[in-house]
mmCIF file of C-alpha atoms in Angstrom:
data_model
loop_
_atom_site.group_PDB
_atom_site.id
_atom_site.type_symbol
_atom_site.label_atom_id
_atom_site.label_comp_id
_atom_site.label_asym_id
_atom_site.label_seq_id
_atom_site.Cartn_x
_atom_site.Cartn_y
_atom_site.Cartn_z
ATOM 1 C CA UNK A 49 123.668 104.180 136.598
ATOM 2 C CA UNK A 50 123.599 100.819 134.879
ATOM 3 C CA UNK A 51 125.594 99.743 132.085
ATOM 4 C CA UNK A 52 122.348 99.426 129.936
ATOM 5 C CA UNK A 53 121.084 102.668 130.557
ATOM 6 C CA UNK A 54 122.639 105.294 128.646
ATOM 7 C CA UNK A 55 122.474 108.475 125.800
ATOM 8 C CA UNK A 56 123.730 108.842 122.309
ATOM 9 C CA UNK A 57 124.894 111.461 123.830
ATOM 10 C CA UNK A 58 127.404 109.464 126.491
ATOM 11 C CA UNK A 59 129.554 109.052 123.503
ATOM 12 C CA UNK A 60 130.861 112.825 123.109
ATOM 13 C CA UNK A 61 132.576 111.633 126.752
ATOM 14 C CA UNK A 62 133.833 108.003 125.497
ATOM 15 C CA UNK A 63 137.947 108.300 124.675
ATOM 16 C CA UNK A 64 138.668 107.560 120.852
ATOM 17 C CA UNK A 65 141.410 104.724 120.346
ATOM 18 C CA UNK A 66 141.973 105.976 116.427
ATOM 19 C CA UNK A 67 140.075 102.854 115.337
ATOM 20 C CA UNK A 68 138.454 102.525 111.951
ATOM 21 C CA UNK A 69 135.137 100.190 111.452
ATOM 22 C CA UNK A 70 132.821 99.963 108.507
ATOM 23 C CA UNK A 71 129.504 98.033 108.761
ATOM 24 C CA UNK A 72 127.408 96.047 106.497
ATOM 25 C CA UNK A 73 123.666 94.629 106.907
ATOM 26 C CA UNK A 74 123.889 97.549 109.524
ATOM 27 C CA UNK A 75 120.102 98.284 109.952
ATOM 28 C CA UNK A 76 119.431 100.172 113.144
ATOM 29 C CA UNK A 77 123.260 100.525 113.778
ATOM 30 C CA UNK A 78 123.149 97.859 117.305
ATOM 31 C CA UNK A 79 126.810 97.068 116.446
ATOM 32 C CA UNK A 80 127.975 100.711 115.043
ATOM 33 C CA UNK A 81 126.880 101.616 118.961
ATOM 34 C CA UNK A 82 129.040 98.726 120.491
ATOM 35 C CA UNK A 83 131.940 99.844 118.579
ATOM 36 C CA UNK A 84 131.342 103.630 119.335
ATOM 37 C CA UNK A 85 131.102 102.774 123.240
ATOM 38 C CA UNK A 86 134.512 101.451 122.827
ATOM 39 C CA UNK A 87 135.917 104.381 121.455
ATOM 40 C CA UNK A 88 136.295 103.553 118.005
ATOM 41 C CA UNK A 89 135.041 105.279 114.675
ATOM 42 C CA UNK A 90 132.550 104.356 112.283
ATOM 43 C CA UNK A 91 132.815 105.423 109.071
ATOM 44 C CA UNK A 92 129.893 104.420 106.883
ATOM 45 C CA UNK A 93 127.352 101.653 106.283
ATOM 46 C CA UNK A 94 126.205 99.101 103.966
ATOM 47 C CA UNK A 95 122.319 99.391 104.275
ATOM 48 C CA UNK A 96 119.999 98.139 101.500
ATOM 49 C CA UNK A 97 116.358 98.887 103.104
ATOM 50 C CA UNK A 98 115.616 102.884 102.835
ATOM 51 C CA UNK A 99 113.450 102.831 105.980
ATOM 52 C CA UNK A 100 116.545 101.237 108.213
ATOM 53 C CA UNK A 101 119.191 103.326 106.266
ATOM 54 C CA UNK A 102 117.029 106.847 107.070
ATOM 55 C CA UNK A 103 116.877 105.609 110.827
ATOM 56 C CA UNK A 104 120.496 104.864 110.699
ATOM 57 C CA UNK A 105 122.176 108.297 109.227
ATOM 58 C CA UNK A 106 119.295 109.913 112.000
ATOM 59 C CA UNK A 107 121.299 108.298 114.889
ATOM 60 C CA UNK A 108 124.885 108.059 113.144
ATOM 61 C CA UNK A 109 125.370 110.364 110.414
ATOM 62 C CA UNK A 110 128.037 108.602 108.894
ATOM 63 C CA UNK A 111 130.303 109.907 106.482
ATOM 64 C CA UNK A 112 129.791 106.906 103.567
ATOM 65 C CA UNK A 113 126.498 105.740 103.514
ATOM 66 C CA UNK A 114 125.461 103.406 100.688
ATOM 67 C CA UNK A 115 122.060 101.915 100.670
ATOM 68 C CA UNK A 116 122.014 99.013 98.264
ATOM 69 C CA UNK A 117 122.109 95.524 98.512
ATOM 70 C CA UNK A 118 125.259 93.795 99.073
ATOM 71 C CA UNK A 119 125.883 92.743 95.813
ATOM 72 C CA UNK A 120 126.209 95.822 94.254
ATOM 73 C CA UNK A 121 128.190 97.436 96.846
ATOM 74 C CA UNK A 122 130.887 94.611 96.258
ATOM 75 C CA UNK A 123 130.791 95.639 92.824
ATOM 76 C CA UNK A 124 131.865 99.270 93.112
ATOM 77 C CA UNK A 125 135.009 99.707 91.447
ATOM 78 C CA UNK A 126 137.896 100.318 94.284
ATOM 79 C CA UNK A 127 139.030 103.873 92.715
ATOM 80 C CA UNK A 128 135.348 105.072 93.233
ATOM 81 C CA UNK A 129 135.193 104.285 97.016
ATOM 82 C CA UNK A 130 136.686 106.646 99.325
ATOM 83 C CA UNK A 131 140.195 105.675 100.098
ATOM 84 C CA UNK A 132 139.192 105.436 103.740
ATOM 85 C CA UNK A 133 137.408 102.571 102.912
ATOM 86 C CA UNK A 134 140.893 100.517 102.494
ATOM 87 C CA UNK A 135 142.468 101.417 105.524
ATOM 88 C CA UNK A 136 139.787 99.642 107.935
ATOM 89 C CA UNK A 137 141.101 98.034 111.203
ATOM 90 C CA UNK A 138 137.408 96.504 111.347
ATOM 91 C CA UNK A 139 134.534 95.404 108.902
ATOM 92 C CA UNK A 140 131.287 94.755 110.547
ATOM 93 C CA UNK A 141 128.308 92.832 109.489
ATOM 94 C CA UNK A 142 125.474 91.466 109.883
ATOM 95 C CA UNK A 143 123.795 88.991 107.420
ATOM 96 C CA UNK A 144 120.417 88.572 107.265
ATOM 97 C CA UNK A 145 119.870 85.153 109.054
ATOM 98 C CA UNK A 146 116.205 84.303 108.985
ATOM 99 C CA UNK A 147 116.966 81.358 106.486
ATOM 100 C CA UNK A 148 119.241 79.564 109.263
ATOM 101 C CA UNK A 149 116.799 80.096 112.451
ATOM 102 C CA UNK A 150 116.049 77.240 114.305
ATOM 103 C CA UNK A 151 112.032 77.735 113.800
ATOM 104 C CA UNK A 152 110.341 75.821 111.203
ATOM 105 C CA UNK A 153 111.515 73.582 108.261
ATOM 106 C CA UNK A 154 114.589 75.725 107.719
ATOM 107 C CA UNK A 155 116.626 74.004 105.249
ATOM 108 C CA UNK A 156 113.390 74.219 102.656
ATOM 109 C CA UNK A 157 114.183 78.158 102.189
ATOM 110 C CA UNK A 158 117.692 77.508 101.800
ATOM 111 C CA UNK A 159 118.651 78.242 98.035
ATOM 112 C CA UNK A 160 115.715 79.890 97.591
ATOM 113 C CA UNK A 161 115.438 83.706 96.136
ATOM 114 C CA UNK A 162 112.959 85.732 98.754
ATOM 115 C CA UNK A 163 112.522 89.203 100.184
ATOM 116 C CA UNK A 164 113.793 89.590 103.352
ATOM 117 C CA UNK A 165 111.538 92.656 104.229
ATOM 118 C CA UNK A 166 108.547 94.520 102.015
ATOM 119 C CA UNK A 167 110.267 96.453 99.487
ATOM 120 C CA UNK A 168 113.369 95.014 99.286
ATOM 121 C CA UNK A 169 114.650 93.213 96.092
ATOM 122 C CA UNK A 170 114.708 89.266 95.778
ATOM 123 C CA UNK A 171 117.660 87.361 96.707
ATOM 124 C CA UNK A 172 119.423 84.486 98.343
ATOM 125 C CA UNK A 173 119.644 84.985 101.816
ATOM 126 C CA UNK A 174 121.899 82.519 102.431
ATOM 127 C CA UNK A 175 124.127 83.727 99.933
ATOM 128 C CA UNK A 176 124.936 86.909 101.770
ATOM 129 C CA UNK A 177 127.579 85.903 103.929
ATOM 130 C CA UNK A 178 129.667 84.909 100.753
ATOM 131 C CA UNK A 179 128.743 88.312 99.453
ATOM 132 C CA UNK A 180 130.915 89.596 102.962
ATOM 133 C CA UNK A 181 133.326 88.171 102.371
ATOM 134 C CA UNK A 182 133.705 89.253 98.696
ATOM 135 C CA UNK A 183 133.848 92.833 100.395
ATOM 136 C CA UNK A 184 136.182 91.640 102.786
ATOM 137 C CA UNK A 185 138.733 90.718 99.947
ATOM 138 C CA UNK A 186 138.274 93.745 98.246
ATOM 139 C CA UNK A 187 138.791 96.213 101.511
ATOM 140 C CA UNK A 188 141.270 94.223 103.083
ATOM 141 C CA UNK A 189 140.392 95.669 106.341
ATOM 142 C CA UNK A 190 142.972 93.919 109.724
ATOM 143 C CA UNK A 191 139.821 92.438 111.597
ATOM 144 C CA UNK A 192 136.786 91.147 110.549
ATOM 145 C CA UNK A 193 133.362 90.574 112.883
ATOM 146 C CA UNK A 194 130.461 89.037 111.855
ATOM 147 C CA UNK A 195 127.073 88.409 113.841
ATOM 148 C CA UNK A 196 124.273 85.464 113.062
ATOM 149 C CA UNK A 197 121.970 82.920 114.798
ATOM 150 C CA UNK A 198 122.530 79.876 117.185
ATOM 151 C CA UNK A 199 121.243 78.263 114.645
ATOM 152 C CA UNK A 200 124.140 77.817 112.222
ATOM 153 C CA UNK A 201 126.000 76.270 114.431
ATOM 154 C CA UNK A 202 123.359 73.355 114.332
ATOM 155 C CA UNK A 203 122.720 70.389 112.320
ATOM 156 C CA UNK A 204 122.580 70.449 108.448
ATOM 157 C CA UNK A 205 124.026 74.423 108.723
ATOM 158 C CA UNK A 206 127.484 73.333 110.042
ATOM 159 C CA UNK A 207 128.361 72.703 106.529
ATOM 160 C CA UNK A 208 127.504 76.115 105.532
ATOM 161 C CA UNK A 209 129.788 77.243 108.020
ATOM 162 C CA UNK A 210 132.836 75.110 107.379
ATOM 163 C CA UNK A 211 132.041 76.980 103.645
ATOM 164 C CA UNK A 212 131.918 80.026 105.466
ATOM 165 C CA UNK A 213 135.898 79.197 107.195
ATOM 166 C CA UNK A 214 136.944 78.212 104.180
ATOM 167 C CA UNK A 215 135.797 80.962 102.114
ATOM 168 C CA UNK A 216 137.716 83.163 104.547
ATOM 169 C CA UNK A 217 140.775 81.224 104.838
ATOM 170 C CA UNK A 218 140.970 81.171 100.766
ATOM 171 C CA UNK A 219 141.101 85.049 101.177
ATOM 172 C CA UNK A 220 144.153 85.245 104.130
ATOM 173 C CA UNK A 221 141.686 85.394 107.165
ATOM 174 C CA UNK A 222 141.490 83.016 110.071
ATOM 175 C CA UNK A 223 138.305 82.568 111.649
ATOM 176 C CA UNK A 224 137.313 81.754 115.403
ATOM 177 C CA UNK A 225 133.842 81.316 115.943
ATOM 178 C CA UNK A 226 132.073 82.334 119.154
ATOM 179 C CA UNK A 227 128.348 81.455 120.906
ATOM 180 C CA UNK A 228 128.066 84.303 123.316
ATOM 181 C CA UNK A 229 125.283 85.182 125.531
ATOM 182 C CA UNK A 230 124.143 88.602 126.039
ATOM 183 C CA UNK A 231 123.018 87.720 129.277
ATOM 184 C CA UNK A 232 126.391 86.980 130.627
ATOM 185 C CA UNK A 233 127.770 90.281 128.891
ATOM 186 C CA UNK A 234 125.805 93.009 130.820
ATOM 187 C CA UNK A 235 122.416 93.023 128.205
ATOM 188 C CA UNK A 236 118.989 92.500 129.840
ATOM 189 C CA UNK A 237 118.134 89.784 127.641
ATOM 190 C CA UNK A 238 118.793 86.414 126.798
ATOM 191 C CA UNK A 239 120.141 86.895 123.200
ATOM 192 C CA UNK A 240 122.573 83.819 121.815
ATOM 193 C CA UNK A 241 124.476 84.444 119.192
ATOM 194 C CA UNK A 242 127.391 83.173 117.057
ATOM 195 C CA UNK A 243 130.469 86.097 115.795
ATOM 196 C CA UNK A 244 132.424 85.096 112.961
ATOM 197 C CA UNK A 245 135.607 86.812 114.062
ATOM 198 C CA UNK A 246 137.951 87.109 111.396
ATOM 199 C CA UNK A 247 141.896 88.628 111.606
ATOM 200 C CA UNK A 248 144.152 88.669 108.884
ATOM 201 C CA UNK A 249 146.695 85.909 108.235
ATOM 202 C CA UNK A 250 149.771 88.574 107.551
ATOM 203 C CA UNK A 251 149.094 89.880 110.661
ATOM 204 C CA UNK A 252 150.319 87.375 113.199
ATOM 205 C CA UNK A 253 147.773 87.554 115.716
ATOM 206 C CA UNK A 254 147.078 85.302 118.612
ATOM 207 C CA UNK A 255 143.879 83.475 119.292
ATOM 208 C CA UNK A 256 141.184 85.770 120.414
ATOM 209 C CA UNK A 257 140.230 85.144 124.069
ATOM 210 C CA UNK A 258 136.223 86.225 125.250
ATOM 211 C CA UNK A 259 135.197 84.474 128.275
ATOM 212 C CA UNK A 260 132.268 86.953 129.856
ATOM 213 C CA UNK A 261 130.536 86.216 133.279
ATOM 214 C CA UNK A 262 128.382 89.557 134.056
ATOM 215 C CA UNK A 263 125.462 89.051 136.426
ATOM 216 C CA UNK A 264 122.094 88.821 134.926
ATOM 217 C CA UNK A 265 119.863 91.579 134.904
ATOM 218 C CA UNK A 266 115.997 90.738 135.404
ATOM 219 C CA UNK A 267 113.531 92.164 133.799
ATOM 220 C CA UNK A 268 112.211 94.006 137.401
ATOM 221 C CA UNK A 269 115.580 95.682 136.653
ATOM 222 C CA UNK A 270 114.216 97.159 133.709
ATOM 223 C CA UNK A 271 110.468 97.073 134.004
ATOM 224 C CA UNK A 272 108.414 100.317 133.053
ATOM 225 C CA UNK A 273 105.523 101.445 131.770
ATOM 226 C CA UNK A 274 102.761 99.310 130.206
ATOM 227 C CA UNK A 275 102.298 98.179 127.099
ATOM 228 C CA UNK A 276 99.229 97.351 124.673
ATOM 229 C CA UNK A 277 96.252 95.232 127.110
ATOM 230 C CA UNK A 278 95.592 91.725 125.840
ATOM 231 C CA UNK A 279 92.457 91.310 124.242
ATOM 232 C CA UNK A 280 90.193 90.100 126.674
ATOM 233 C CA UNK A 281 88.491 88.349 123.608
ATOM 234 C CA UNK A 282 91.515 86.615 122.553
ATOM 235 C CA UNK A 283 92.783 82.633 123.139
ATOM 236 C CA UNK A 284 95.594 84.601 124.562
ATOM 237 C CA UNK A 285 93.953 86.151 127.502
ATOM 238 C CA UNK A 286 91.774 82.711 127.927
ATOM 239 C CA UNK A 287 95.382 81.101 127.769
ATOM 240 C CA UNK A 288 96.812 84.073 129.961
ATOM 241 C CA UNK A 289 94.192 83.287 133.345
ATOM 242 C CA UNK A 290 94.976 79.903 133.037
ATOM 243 C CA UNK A 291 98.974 80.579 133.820
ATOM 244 C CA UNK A 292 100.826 78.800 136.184
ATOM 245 C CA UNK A 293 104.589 80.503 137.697
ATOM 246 C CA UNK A 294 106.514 77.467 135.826
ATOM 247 C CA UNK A 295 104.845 78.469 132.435
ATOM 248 C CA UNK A 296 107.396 80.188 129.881
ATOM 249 C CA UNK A 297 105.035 80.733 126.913
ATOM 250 C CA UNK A 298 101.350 80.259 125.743
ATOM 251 C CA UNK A 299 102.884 77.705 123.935
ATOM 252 C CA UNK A 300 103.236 75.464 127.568
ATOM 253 C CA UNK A 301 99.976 76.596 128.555
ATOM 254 C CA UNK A 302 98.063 75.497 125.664
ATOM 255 C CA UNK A 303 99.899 72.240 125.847
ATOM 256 C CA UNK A 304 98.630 71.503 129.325
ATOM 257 C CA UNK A 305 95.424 72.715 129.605
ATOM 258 C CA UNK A 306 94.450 71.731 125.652
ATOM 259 C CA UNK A 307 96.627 69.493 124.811
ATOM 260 C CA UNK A 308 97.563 72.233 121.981
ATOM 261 C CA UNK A 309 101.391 72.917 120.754
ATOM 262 C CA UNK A 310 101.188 76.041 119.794
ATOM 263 C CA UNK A 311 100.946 80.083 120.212
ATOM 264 C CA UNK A 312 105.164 79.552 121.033
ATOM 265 C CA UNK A 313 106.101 83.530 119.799
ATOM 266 C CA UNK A 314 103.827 84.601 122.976
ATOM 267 C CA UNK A 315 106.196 84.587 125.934
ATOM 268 C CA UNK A 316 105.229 85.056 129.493
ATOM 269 C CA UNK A 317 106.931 87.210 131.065
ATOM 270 C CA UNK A 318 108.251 87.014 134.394
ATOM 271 C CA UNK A 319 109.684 90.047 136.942
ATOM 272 C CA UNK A 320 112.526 87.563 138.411
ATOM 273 C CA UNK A 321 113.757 86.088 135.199
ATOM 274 C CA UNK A 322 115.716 87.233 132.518
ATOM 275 C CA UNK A 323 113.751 88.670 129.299
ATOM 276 C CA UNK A 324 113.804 86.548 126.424
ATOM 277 C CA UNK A 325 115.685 86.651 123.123
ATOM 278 C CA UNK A 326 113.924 90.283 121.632
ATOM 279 C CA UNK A 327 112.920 88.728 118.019
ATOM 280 C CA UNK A 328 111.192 91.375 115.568
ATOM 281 C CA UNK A 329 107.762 88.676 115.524
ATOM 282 C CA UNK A 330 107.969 88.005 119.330
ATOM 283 C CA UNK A 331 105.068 88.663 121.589
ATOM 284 C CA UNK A 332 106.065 89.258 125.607
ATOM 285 C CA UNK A 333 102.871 89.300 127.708
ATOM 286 C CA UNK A 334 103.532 90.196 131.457
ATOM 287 C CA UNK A 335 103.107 87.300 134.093
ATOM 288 C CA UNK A 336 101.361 89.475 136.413
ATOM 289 C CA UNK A 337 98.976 92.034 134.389
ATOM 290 C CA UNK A 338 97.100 91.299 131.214
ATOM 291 C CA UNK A 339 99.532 93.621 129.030
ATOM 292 C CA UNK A 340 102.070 92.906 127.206
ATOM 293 C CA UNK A 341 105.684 94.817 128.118
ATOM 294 C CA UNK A 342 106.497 98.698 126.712
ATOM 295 C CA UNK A 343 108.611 99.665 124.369
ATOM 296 C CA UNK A 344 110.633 100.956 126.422
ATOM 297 C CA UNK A 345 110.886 97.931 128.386
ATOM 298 C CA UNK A 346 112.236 96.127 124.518
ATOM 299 C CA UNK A 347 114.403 99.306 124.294
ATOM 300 C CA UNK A 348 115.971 98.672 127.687
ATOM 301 C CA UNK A 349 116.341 94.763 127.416
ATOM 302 C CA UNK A 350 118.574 95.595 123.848
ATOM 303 C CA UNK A 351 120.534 97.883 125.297
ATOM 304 C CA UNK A 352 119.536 100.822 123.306
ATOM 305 C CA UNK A 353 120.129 104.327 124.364
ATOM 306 C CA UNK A 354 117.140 106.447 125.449
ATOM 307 C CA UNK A 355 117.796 108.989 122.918
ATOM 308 C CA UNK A 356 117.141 106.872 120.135
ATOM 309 C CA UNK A 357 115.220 108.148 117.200
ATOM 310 C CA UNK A 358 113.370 105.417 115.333
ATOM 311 C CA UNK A 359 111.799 107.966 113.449
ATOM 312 C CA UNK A 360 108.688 105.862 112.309
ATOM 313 C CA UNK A 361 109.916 102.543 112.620
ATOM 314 C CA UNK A 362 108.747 100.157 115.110
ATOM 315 C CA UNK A 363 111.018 99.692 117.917
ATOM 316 C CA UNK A 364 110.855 95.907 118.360
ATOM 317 C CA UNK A 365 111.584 95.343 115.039
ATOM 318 C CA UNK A 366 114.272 97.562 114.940
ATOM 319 C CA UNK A 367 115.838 95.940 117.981
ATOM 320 C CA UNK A 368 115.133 92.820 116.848
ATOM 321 C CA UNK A 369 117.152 92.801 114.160
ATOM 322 C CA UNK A 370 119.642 94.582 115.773
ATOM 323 C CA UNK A 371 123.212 93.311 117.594
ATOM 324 C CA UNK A 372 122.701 94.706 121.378
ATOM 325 C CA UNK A 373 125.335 97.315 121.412
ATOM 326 C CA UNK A 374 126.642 95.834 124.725
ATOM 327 C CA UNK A 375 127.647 93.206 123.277
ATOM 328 C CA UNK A 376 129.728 94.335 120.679
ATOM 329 C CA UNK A 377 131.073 97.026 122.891
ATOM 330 C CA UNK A 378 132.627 94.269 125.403
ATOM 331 C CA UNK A 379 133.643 92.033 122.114
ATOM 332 C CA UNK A 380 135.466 95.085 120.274
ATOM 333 C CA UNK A 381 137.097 96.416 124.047
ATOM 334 C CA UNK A 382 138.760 92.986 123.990
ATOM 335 C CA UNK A 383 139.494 92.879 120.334
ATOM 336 C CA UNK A 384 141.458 95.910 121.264
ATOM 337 C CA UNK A 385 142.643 95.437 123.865
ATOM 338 C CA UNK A 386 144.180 91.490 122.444
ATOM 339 C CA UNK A 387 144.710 92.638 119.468
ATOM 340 C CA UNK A 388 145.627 96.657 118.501
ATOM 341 C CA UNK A 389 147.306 97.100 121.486
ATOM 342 C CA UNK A 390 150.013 94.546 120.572
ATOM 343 C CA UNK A 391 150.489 96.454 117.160
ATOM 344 C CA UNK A 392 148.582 95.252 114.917
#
């Protein structure tokens, strides 16, 4: 059975290394699966959006939930968190990173005080990492991981991340920063992202090695089921008969055959390639029906397990905004295996 394609229940078999991990901006718990698959123990969540936090404890049950935002969590005073909390060999997280994607005029929202999701409170999105690290300090925890877009790696954000290093290396923390590929680490999906990995100064530690070169899985691999039709009324369908095998998205479509650029969130998709980055506003439209791809086919391509309640949610957005849990499995087997192993 492949890698991708597993149970909740697969981890009642997986051998426990007596590793602690607590995660922040932990939504639908991608990362608290990665870290489970790799035998170590998650202990409770930072979640500030009730929906994400119910479908978390559903799938995790964790022993310290706390659904606020960030801020407030940092805020706690230490003798009223569970002393548990202070003996972490990992913090996860997460920030919300829609203000550094590569899409649109991105440096325009920097600064600026928004709501990430309906019912969530205002803030500055771009503050949040800081907000980490704040917990970081006060926890204290050997090893810290955090997950975010290409995109702040590129242009104008590279000075929010040299803040970012800095921030932790004012706090005892060395950083290493890595662009890893989900493809290349056993996920049906071509996800990039950037981890923040963080390991305490005290500690002694060597540079973190992650080279991965897993063959790709294509999205035949993981193709079932149908999803919605396209409207036959639609631009999209007009777009869709008017496909050629080299076109990636509507977007190259409309480009050639109106002279249009746009429609780029509909992606084509196409049984010998590799599915796209799974963004929660995406659109995949098969290459060789009018329908767009299942849910289970967005389940597969993250790497979610089978089992997996999303209670009401939507499962694209939940997997969207989610770190595939392959990929955090394979980063926290080597984190071990570098790192705890020799001690620390």
């Amino acid at each position: 059975m492949p890698e991708w394609d597993w149970s909740l229940r697969d981890l009642h078999n997986v051998t426990k290394i007596g590793r602690r991990v607590f995660s922040c901006f932990s939504c639908g718990g991608g990362s608290t699966m990665g870290y489970k698959l790799a035998g170590y123990e998650v202990i409770g969540n930072v979640e500030i959006d009730p929906q994400m936090m119910a479908i978390y404890k559903a799938n995790h049950n964790p022993r310290f939930p706390f659904q606020m935002p960030i801020q407030e969590f940092r805020k706690i005073p230490k003798q009223e968190l569970p002393p548990e909390l202070f003996q972490l060999d990992i913090l996860d997280g997460s920030p919300p990173c829609s203000v550094f994607s590569t899409a649109g005029s991105r440096e325009k929202k920097w600064g600026v005080e928004a709501r990430f999701r309906e019912g969530q409170a205002k803030q500055r999105l771009d503050d949040l990492f800081f907000h980490f690290i704040d917990v970081a300090d006060m926890l204290r925890p050997k090893v810290v991981i955090a997950e975010n877009v290409k995109g702040m790696i590129l242009g104008n954000a590279k000075g929010y991340v040299k803040e970012v290093v800095e921030s932790f290396a004012q706090i005892g923390y060395i950083v290493q920063l890595f662009l890893l590929n989900g493809a290349t680490m056993g996920v049906p999906q071509k996800r990039e992202r950037v981890f923040f990995i963080a390991r305490r100064h005290d500690l002694r530690l060597p540079d973190l090695q992650l080279k991965f070169g897993e063959p790709p899985v294509l999205y035949r691999d993981i193709r079932s089921g149908r999803g919605r039709p396209i409207d036959p009324k639609s631009r999209t369908y007009q777009r869709w008969l008017k496909r050629r095998p080299a076109d990636k998205s509507m977007a190259h479509v409309a480009l050639r055959t109106e002279g249009k650029n746009n429609n780029f969130n509909t992606i084509i998709v196409h049984d010998h390639r590799v599915l796209n980055t799974i963004a929660s506003n995406s659109v995949f439209v098969r290459y060789d029906e009018p329908y767009h791809i299942s849910n289970e086919d967005i389940i597969r391509s993250q790497a979610f397990p089978r089992d997996y309640n999303f209670l009401e949610g939507d499962p694209q957005y939940v997997c969207g905004m989610s770190v595939p849990p392959l990929m955090m499995k394979k980063i926290a087997e080597q984190v071990n295996r570098q790192w705890f192993k020799r001690g620390a």
